[in-house]
């Protein structure tokens, strides 16, 4: 087998037209996909530990947050565009372009001579990163039947989790032993290997067809998302929650996106087909991903703040607290593949929702009992929930759509979770800021709890007051997370179909609970 295969256009004939791949071709494609996934995941966490050194050498502390925000904006806003382009022009071509942009951005980041340059090149890097994960997952959806895909999705999640765990350590090692520039340039050789594997092994034969790009829709979507995310990021800064910048950005972004919907209803080949998001399964998965994305942010961002600010732990302790989240996600995703094949999509999703509900309840005990074990437990339970639910969400949506819709459908799942995280930044940041303003004495900032040197200068009474104020504010944040999780549980329990087109429930006669 040379790996050449016909890409079917209709879901109904897809299984019959999917010939087996040769072992060598399969290994090459899967290895390339995993390598690309590893790079994208590693880059999301590896930069943080290098940033203090970067600022020390390049200066520009005021631009510190934009090194992350520029990457977040471009990588998030381009996800649906890459998904649609992969449907129109093929997965391989679009993935290679995305990888090329990511590697070019990585190389330029490593060569940056100033903070403005670094911010610009991080934006270019994110422009490529936005296409890597959705297109690689779409490729797996095309090439493998559900039995293999369920297991491969677990392997992909394991690679993602390992990258998330290893990122801070790798970033610190490269910065301390070589240079911070290697944090970026190390992507290049590994990325070239991934490009070579996928470029040589993957073959696509697209049906001849004149394709049109919805330029107006693409531009409007990108602009609307950029403005909306900018407003959300400003709101998440706390002091700017009700500022004209944040409220104006959010309102204007929503207005532009509403105009985008008007454009899509009239487009010949829309960027996001509106009939796709109206389908029950896709609608439930999309909204559910927004909710669990917001909840996920509350766990991964605000548990470290509790560990350092209230318990007085170090940055390393805070990092170790959320590590079980990534590990549990990887393990649960692997187990989820077996659950899907044995009991169906709904069983895996409901198991994930139950674990996240348990995590939300465990969070309520964290500020009350002041035990590190409860923080670790909450992180592990939420990671378990993400592993069971996110895997089933993705595979169910991929199975329920045709080849021509699989790229955008896959992208929507990850995109929704990213948007949920951005909304979580704003909403939970607003809750924290409001609670701190109401309970903290003027002139004494809780920020002093996070710096060991400043913390040691506080008298016992002030230290206890600040710890109590921060614990109470975080308690309100954790309550908000629980409410979001409850909303997700209700939505999924009532809305997720008992049977999914092409799923194991139908293929194997699995009981559906009717």
Coordinates of C-alpha atoms in Angstrom, one line a residue:
X1 CA 0.0 0.0 0.0
X2 CA 1.3 3.4 -0.9
X3 CA -1.2 5.2 1.4
X4 CA -3.2 6.6 -1.5
X5 CA -6.9 6.7 -0.7
X6 CA -10.1 8.2 -2.0
X7 CA -11.5 10.8 0.4
X8 CA -15.3 10.1 0.3
X9 CA -17.7 13.0 0.2
X10 CA -20.7 11.4 1.9
X11 CA -21.0 9.8 5.3
X12 CA -23.2 7.0 4.2
X13 CA -20.6 5.5 1.8
X14 CA -17.6 6.5 3.9
X15 CA -17.1 3.2 5.8
X16 CA -17.4 1.2 2.6
X17 CA -14.9 3.4 0.7
X18 CA -12.3 3.5 3.5
X19 CA -9.6 1.0 2.4
X20 CA -7.1 -0.2 5.0
X21 CA -3.8 1.7 5.3
X22 CA -0.5 -0.1 5.1
X23 CA 1.3 -0.5 8.5
X24 CA 4.1 1.8 7.5
X25 CA 1.8 4.5 6.2
X26 CA -0.3 4.3 9.3
X27 CA 2.7 4.6 11.6
X28 CA 4.1 7.6 9.6
X29 CA 0.8 9.5 9.6
X30 CA 0.0 8.8 13.3
X31 CA 3.6 9.8 14.3
X32 CA 3.4 13.0 12.3
X33 CA 0.0 13.8 13.9
X34 CA 1.3 13.1 17.4
X35 CA 4.5 15.2 16.8
X36 CA 2.4 18.1 15.6
X37 CA 0.1 17.8 18.5
X38 CA 3.0 17.7 20.9
X39 CA 4.5 20.9 19.6
X40 CA 1.2 22.8 19.7
X41 CA 0.5 21.6 23.3
X42 CA 4.1 22.2 24.5
X43 CA 4.1 25.7 23.2
X44 CA 1.0 26.6 25.2
X45 CA 2.8 26.0 28.5
X46 CA 6.6 26.2 27.8
X47 CA 6.8 30.0 27.4
X48 CA 5.6 31.0 30.8
X49 CA 8.7 29.9 32.7
X50 CA 11.0 31.7 30.3
X51 CA 9.2 35.0 30.3
X52 CA 10.9 36.6 33.4
X53 CA 14.3 35.9 31.8
X54 CA 13.0 37.3 28.4
X55 CA 11.8 40.5 30.0
X56 CA 15.1 40.8 31.9
X57 CA 17.0 40.7 28.6
X58 CA 14.6 42.5 26.2
X59 CA 12.8 44.9 28.6
X60 CA 9.3 46.0 27.9
X61 CA 7.5 44.7 31.1
X62 CA 4.3 46.6 30.0
X63 CA 4.0 44.2 27.0
X64 CA 4.4 41.1 29.2
X65 CA 0.7 40.0 29.0
X66 CA 0.6 40.6 25.2
X67 CA 3.2 37.9 24.6
X68 CA 0.4 35.5 25.7
X69 CA -2.6 37.5 24.5
X70 CA -1.3 37.9 20.9
X71 CA -0.9 34.1 20.7
X72 CA -4.3 33.5 22.2
X73 CA -6.1 35.9 19.9
X74 CA -4.6 34.6 16.6
X75 CA -4.7 30.9 17.6
X76 CA -8.4 31.1 18.8
X77 CA -9.8 33.2 16.0
X78 CA -8.4 31.1 13.2
X79 CA -9.7 27.7 14.5
X80 CA -13.0 27.7 12.6
X81 CA -11.3 29.2 9.5
X82 CA -8.8 26.3 9.3
X83 CA -11.6 23.8 9.8
X84 CA -13.6 25.2 6.9
X85 CA -10.5 25.5 4.6
X86 CA -9.7 21.9 5.4
X87 CA -13.2 20.9 4.1
X88 CA -12.8 22.9 1.0
X89 CA -9.1 22.3 0.0
X90 CA -8.2 19.1 1.8
X91 CA -6.6 18.4 5.2
X92 CA -3.0 17.9 4.1
X93 CA -2.6 21.2 2.3
X94 CA -4.1 23.2 5.1
X95 CA -2.1 21.5 7.8
X96 CA 1.2 22.0 6.0
X97 CA 0.4 25.7 5.7
X98 CA -0.5 25.9 9.4
X99 CA 2.7 24.1 10.4
X100 CA 4.8 26.3 8.1
X101 CA 3.4 29.5 9.8
X102 CA 3.9 28.0 13.2
X103 CA 7.5 27.1 12.6
X104 CA 8.2 30.5 10.9
X105 CA 6.8 32.2 13.9
X106 CA 8.8 30.0 16.3
X107 CA 12.0 30.8 14.5
X108 CA 11.3 34.5 14.4
X109 CA 10.5 34.5 18.1
X110 CA 13.8 32.9 18.8
X111 CA 15.5 35.7 16.8
X112 CA 13.4 38.6 18.4
X113 CA 15.5 41.6 19.5
X114 CA 12.7 43.5 21.4
X115 CA 9.4 42.9 23.1
X116 CA 7.4 44.5 20.3
X117 CA 9.0 42.1 17.9
X118 CA 8.3 39.1 20.2
X119 CA 4.6 40.0 20.5
X120 CA 4.4 40.3 16.7
X121 CA 6.1 37.0 16.1
X122 CA 4.0 35.3 18.8
X123 CA 0.9 36.4 16.9
X124 CA 2.3 34.8 13.7
X125 CA 3.1 31.6 15.7
X126 CA -0.5 31.5 17.0
X127 CA -1.8 32.1 13.4
X128 CA -0.3 28.7 12.6
X129 CA -1.1 27.0 15.9
X130 CA -4.8 27.6 15.4
X131 CA -4.9 25.0 12.6
X132 CA -2.7 22.3 14.0
X133 CA -5.0 20.5 16.5
X134 CA -8.3 20.7 14.6
X135 CA -6.9 19.6 11.3
X136 CA -4.8 16.7 12.8
X137 CA -7.9 15.5 14.6
X138 CA -9.9 15.7 11.4
X139 CA -7.2 13.6 9.6
X140 CA -7.7 10.9 12.3
X141 CA -11.4 11.1 11.8
X142 CA -11.0 10.6 8.1
X143 CA -8.5 7.7 8.1
X144 CA -9.7 5.5 10.9
X145 CA -13.0 3.8 11.8
X146 CA -14.5 4.5 15.2
X147 CA -12.9 1.5 16.9
X148 CA -9.4 2.7 16.1
X149 CA -10.3 6.4 16.4
X150 CA -11.5 6.0 20.0
X151 CA -8.2 4.6 21.0
X152 CA -6.1 7.1 19.0
X153 CA -8.0 10.0 20.5
X154 CA -6.9 8.7 23.9
X155 CA -3.3 8.5 22.7
X156 CA -3.6 12.1 21.4
X157 CA -4.9 13.3 24.7
X158 CA -2.1 11.5 26.5
X159 CA 0.4 13.3 24.3
X160 CA -1.4 16.6 25.0
X161 CA -1.4 16.0 28.7
X162 CA 2.2 15.0 28.8
X163 CA 3.1 18.1 26.9
X164 CA 1.2 20.3 29.4
X165 CA 2.9 18.7 32.3
X166 CA 6.4 18.8 30.7
X167 CA 6.1 22.3 29.3
X168 CA 7.1 24.4 32.4
X169 CA 10.0 22.0 33.2
X170 CA 11.3 22.0 29.6
X171 CA 11.0 25.8 29.5
X172 CA 12.9 26.2 32.7
X173 CA 15.6 23.7 31.6
X174 CA 16.2 25.3 28.2
X175 CA 16.3 28.8 29.7
X176 CA 18.7 27.9 32.4
X177 CA 21.1 25.7 30.5
X178 CA 21.0 27.1 27.0
X179 CA 19.0 30.3 26.3
X180 CA 15.4 31.4 26.4
X181 CA 15.6 31.6 22.6
X182 CA 15.7 27.8 22.5
X183 CA 12.3 27.7 24.0
X184 CA 11.0 28.8 20.6
X185 CA 13.6 27.5 18.1
X186 CA 13.5 23.9 19.5
X187 CA 10.1 23.6 17.7
X188 CA 11.7 23.9 14.2
X189 CA 13.5 20.5 13.8
X190 CA 10.7 18.5 15.4
X191 CA 8.2 20.4 13.3
X192 CA 10.1 19.7 10.1
X193 CA 10.0 16.0 10.9
X194 CA 6.2 16.2 11.4
X195 CA 5.8 18.0 8.1
X196 CA 7.9 15.3 6.3
X197 CA 6.0 12.4 7.8
X198 CA 2.6 13.8 6.9
X199 CA 3.6 15.3 3.6
X200 CA 5.0 12.0 2.3
X201 CA 2.6 9.5 3.9
X202 CA -0.8 11.2 3.5
X203 CA -2.5 11.2 0.1
X204 CA -5.7 12.9 -0.7
X205 CA -7.8 12.8 -3.9
X206 CA -10.3 15.6 -3.9
X207 CA -13.3 15.5 -6.2
X208 CA -12.9 18.1 -8.9
X209 CA -15.0 21.1 -7.9
X210 CA -14.9 24.8 -8.2
X211 CA -14.6 26.2 -4.7
X212 CA -15.4 29.7 -3.5
X213 CA -14.1 31.2 -0.3
X214 CA -16.4 33.3 1.8
X215 CA -14.0 36.2 2.2
X216 CA -16.6 38.5 3.7
X217 CA -17.6 35.9 6.3
X218 CA -13.9 35.0 7.1
X219 CA -13.0 38.7 7.6
X220 CA -16.1 39.5 9.7
X221 CA -15.6 36.4 11.9
X222 CA -12.0 37.2 12.5
X223 CA -12.7 40.8 13.3
X224 CA -15.6 40.0 15.5
X225 CA -13.7 37.4 17.5
X226 CA -10.6 39.6 17.8
X227 CA -12.7 42.5 19.2
X228 CA -14.7 40.2 21.5
X229 CA -11.6 38.5 22.9
X230 CA -9.8 41.8 23.4
X231 CA -12.8 43.0 25.5
X232 CA -12.9 39.8 27.4
X233 CA -9.2 39.9 28.1
X234 CA -9.5 43.5 29.4
X235 CA -12.4 42.5 31.6
X236 CA -10.3 39.6 33.0
X237 CA -7.7 42.1 34.3
X238 CA -10.0 42.8 37.2
X239 CA -9.7 46.6 37.6
X240 CA -11.0 47.1 34.1
X241 CA -14.1 44.9 34.4
X242 CA -16.6 47.7 33.9
X243 CA -14.3 50.0 31.8
X244 CA -15.4 51.3 28.4
X245 CA -12.7 49.3 26.8
X246 CA -13.9 46.0 28.1
X247 CA -17.7 46.6 27.9
X248 CA -17.3 48.4 24.5
X249 CA -15.1 45.6 23.1
X250 CA -17.6 42.9 24.2
X251 CA -20.6 44.7 22.9
X252 CA -19.0 45.6 19.6
X253 CA -17.6 42.0 19.2
X254 CA -21.1 40.6 19.7
X255 CA -22.5 43.1 17.2
X256 CA -19.9 42.1 14.5
X257 CA -20.6 38.4 15.1
X258 CA -24.3 39.0 14.7
X259 CA -23.5 40.7 11.3
X260 CA -21.4 37.6 10.5
X261 CA -24.4 35.4 11.0
X262 CA -26.4 37.6 8.6
X263 CA -23.6 37.2 6.0
X264 CA -23.4 33.4 6.5
X265 CA -27.1 33.0 5.7
X266 CA -26.5 34.4 2.3
X267 CA -23.1 32.9 1.5
X268 CA -22.8 30.1 -1.1
X269 CA -20.1 28.2 0.9
X270 CA -20.2 29.8 4.4
X271 CA -17.3 29.6 6.8
X272 CA -19.6 28.1 9.4
X273 CA -22.7 26.4 7.9
X274 CA -25.6 27.6 10.1
X275 CA -27.5 24.4 9.4
X276 CA -24.7 22.5 11.0
X277 CA -24.8 24.3 14.3
X278 CA -28.6 24.0 14.3
X279 CA -28.4 20.2 14.6
X280 CA -29.2 18.9 18.0
X281 CA -25.9 17.0 18.6
X282 CA -23.7 19.8 17.3
X283 CA -25.6 22.5 19.2
X284 CA -25.4 20.6 22.5
X285 CA -21.7 19.8 22.1
X286 CA -20.9 23.4 21.1
X287 CA -22.7 25.0 24.1
X288 CA -21.6 22.2 26.4
X289 CA -17.9 22.8 25.4
X290 CA -18.3 26.6 26.1
X291 CA -19.6 25.8 29.6
X292 CA -16.9 23.2 30.5
X293 CA -14.2 25.5 29.0
X294 CA -15.3 28.2 31.4
X295 CA -15.3 25.8 34.3
X296 CA -11.9 24.4 33.3
X297 CA -10.4 27.8 33.5
X298 CA -11.6 28.2 37.0
X299 CA -9.8 25.1 38.1
X300 CA -6.5 25.5 36.2
X301 CA -6.1 29.2 37.0
X302 CA -7.6 29.8 40.4
X303 CA -6.4 26.7 42.3
X304 CA -2.8 27.8 42.0
X305 CA -3.8 31.2 43.3
X306 CA -5.3 29.6 46.3
X307 CA -2.3 27.4 47.0
X308 CA 0.2 30.3 46.8
X309 CA -1.9 33.1 48.3
X310 CA -3.9 31.3 51.0
X311 CA -1.8 28.3 51.9
X312 CA 1.5 30.1 51.3
X313 CA 2.9 27.5 48.9
X314 CA 5.6 28.1 46.3
X315 CA 5.1 28.3 42.5
X316 CA 6.3 24.7 42.2
X317 CA 3.7 23.6 44.7
X318 CA 1.0 25.4 42.8
X319 CA 2.1 23.8 39.6
X320 CA 2.1 20.4 41.1
X321 CA -1.5 21.0 42.4
X322 CA -2.9 21.3 38.8
X323 CA -0.7 18.5 37.4
X324 CA -3.2 15.8 38.3
X325 CA -5.7 17.7 36.0
X326 CA -3.6 17.0 32.9
X327 CA -2.7 13.4 34.0
X328 CA -6.3 12.5 34.8
X329 CA -7.5 14.0 31.5
X330 CA -5.0 11.8 29.6
X331 CA -5.9 8.6 31.5
X332 CA -9.6 9.2 31.4
X333 CA -9.5 9.9 27.7
X334 CA -7.8 6.6 27.1
X335 CA -10.4 4.8 29.2
X336 CA -13.2 6.8 27.5
X337 CA -12.4 5.1 24.2
X338 CA -13.2 1.7 25.7
X339 CA -16.4 3.1 27.3
X340 CA -17.6 4.5 24.0
X341 CA -17.1 1.2 22.2
X342 CA -18.8 -0.8 24.9
X343 CA -21.6 1.5 26.1
X344 CA -21.8 4.3 23.6
X345 CA -21.1 8.1 23.5
X346 CA -23.8 9.1 26.0
X347 CA -22.4 6.9 28.8
X348 CA -19.0 8.4 28.4
X349 CA -20.3 11.9 28.3
X350 CA -22.5 11.4 31.4
X351 CA -19.5 9.8 33.3
X352 CA -17.5 12.9 32.5
X353 CA -20.3 15.2 33.7
X354 CA -20.6 13.3 36.9
X355 CA -16.8 13.6 37.5
X356 CA -16.9 17.4 36.9
X357 CA -19.9 17.8 39.2
X358 CA -17.9 16.0 41.9
X359 CA -15.0 18.3 41.2
X360 CA -17.3 21.4 41.5
X361 CA -18.5 20.1 44.9
X362 CA -14.9 19.4 46.0
X363 CA -14.0 22.9 45.1
X364 CA -16.4 24.2 47.7
X365 CA -14.4 22.5 50.4
X366 CA -11.1 24.0 49.4
X367 CA -11.4 27.5 51.0
X368 CA -13.3 26.1 54.0
X369 CA -11.0 23.3 55.1
X370 CA -7.7 24.8 53.8
X371 CA -6.2 21.4 52.9
X372 CA -4.0 21.0 49.8
X373 CA -5.4 17.5 49.3
X374 CA -8.9 18.9 48.4
X375 CA -7.3 21.2 45.8
X376 CA -5.5 18.2 44.2
X377 CA -8.7 16.1 44.4
X378 CA -10.7 18.8 42.6
X379 CA -8.1 19.1 39.9
X380 CA -7.9 15.4 39.3
X381 CA -11.7 15.0 39.2
X382 CA -12.2 17.8 36.7
X383 CA -9.4 16.4 34.5
X384 CA -11.2 13.0 34.7
X385 CA -14.4 14.7 33.6
X386 CA -12.7 16.4 30.7
X387 CA -11.2 13.1 29.5
X388 CA -14.5 11.3 29.4
X389 CA -16.6 14.1 28.0
X390 CA -14.3 15.9 25.6
X391 CA -13.3 12.6 23.9
X392 CA -16.9 11.5 23.4
X393 CA -17.9 15.0 22.2
X394 CA -15.3 15.1 19.5
X395 CA -15.8 11.5 18.2
X396 CA -19.6 11.8 18.3
X397 CA -19.6 15.0 16.2
X398 CA -17.1 13.6 13.7
X399 CA -19.2 10.5 13.3
X400 CA -22.4 12.4 12.7
X401 CA -21.3 14.6 9.8
X402 CA -20.1 14.0 6.3
X403 CA -16.5 14.4 5.1
X404 CA -17.3 17.8 3.7
X405 CA -18.3 19.0 7.1
X406 CA -15.9 17.2 9.4
X407 CA -13.2 19.8 9.4
X408 CA -15.4 22.6 10.5
X409 CA -17.3 20.4 12.9
X410 CA -14.1 19.2 14.6
X411 CA -12.8 22.8 14.8
X412 CA -16.1 24.0 16.4
X413 CA -15.6 21.6 19.3
X414 CA -12.1 23.0 20.2
X415 CA -13.1 26.5 19.3
X416 CA -16.1 26.5 21.7
X417 CA -13.9 25.3 24.6
X418 CA -11.4 28.1 23.9
X419 CA -14.2 30.7 23.8
X420 CA -15.6 29.3 27.0
X421 CA -12.1 29.8 28.6
X422 CA -12.0 33.4 27.4
X423 CA -15.4 34.0 28.9
X424 CA -14.2 32.3 32.1
X425 CA -11.3 34.8 32.2
X426 CA -13.7 37.7 32.2
X427 CA -16.5 36.3 34.4
X428 CA -14.4 34.7 37.1
X429 CA -11.9 37.6 37.1
X430 CA -14.9 40.0 37.6
X431 CA -16.1 37.8 40.5
X432 CA -12.7 37.8 42.2
X433 CA -12.1 41.5 41.8
X434 CA -15.6 42.4 43.1
X435 CA -15.2 40.2 46.2
X436 CA -11.7 41.5 46.9
X437 CA -12.8 45.2 46.6
X438 CA -15.6 44.5 49.1
X439 CA -13.5 42.7 51.7
X440 CA -10.0 44.1 51.5
X441 CA -8.9 47.2 53.4
X442 CA -7.8 50.2 51.4
X443 CA -4.0 50.4 50.8
X444 CA -3.4 46.7 51.5
X445 CA -3.2 44.6 48.4
X446 CA -3.6 40.8 48.4
X447 CA -0.9 40.8 45.7
X448 CA 1.6 40.9 48.6
X449 CA 0.6 37.3 49.5
X450 CA 2.0 36.0 46.2
X451 CA 5.5 37.4 46.8
X452 CA 7.4 35.5 49.5
X453 CA 9.6 38.5 50.3
X454 CA 6.6 40.9 50.7
X455 CA 4.6 38.2 52.5
X456 CA 7.3 37.9 55.1
X457 CA 7.0 41.6 56.0
X458 CA 3.3 41.4 56.9
X459 CA 2.4 41.4 60.6
X460 CA 0.3 38.4 61.7
X461 CA -3.0 40.3 61.9
X462 CA -2.6 41.8 58.4
X463 CA -1.5 38.4 57.0
X464 CA -4.5 36.6 58.5
X465 CA -6.9 39.4 57.2
X466 CA -5.5 39.2 53.7
X467 CA -5.6 35.4 53.6
X468 CA -9.2 35.4 54.8
X469 CA -10.1 38.0 52.2
X470 CA -8.5 36.1 49.3
X471 CA -10.0 32.8 50.6
X472 CA -13.5 34.3 50.6
X473 CA -13.1 35.8 47.2
X474 CA -11.9 32.5 45.8
X475 CA -14.8 30.8 47.5
X476 CA -17.1 32.9 45.4
X477 CA -15.1 32.0 42.2
X478 CA -15.4 28.3 43.1
X479 CA -19.1 28.6 43.6
X480 CA -19.4 30.2 40.2
X481 CA -17.5 27.3 38.7
X482 CA -20.0 24.9 40.4
X483 CA -22.9 26.7 38.9
X484 CA -21.4 26.6 35.4
X485 CA -20.8 22.8 35.8
X486 CA -24.4 22.3 37.0
X487 CA -25.6 24.1 33.9
X488 CA -23.4 21.9 31.7
X489 CA -24.7 18.7 33.4
X490 CA -28.3 19.7 32.9
X491 CA -27.7 20.7 29.3
X492 CA -26.0 17.4 28.4
X493 CA -28.3 15.2 30.4
X494 CA -31.4 16.6 28.7
X495 CA -29.9 17.4 25.3
X496 CA -27.3 14.9 24.3
X497 CA -28.9 12.2 22.0
X498 CA -29.3 8.7 23.2
X499 CA -28.2 7.5 19.8
X500 CA -25.7 9.2 17.5
X501 CA -25.6 8.6 13.7
X502 CA -22.8 6.1 12.9
X503 CA -22.1 5.5 16.6
X504 CA -21.5 2.2 18.4
X505 CA -25.0 2.4 19.9
X506 CA -26.5 1.7 16.4
X507 CA -23.7 -0.4 15.0
X508 CA -23.6 -2.9 17.9
X509 CA -27.1 -2.6 19.4
X510 CA -25.8 -1.2 22.6
X511 CA -28.7 -0.5 25.0
X512 CA -29.6 3.2 24.9
X513 CA -31.5 3.5 28.1
X514 CA -34.8 4.1 26.4

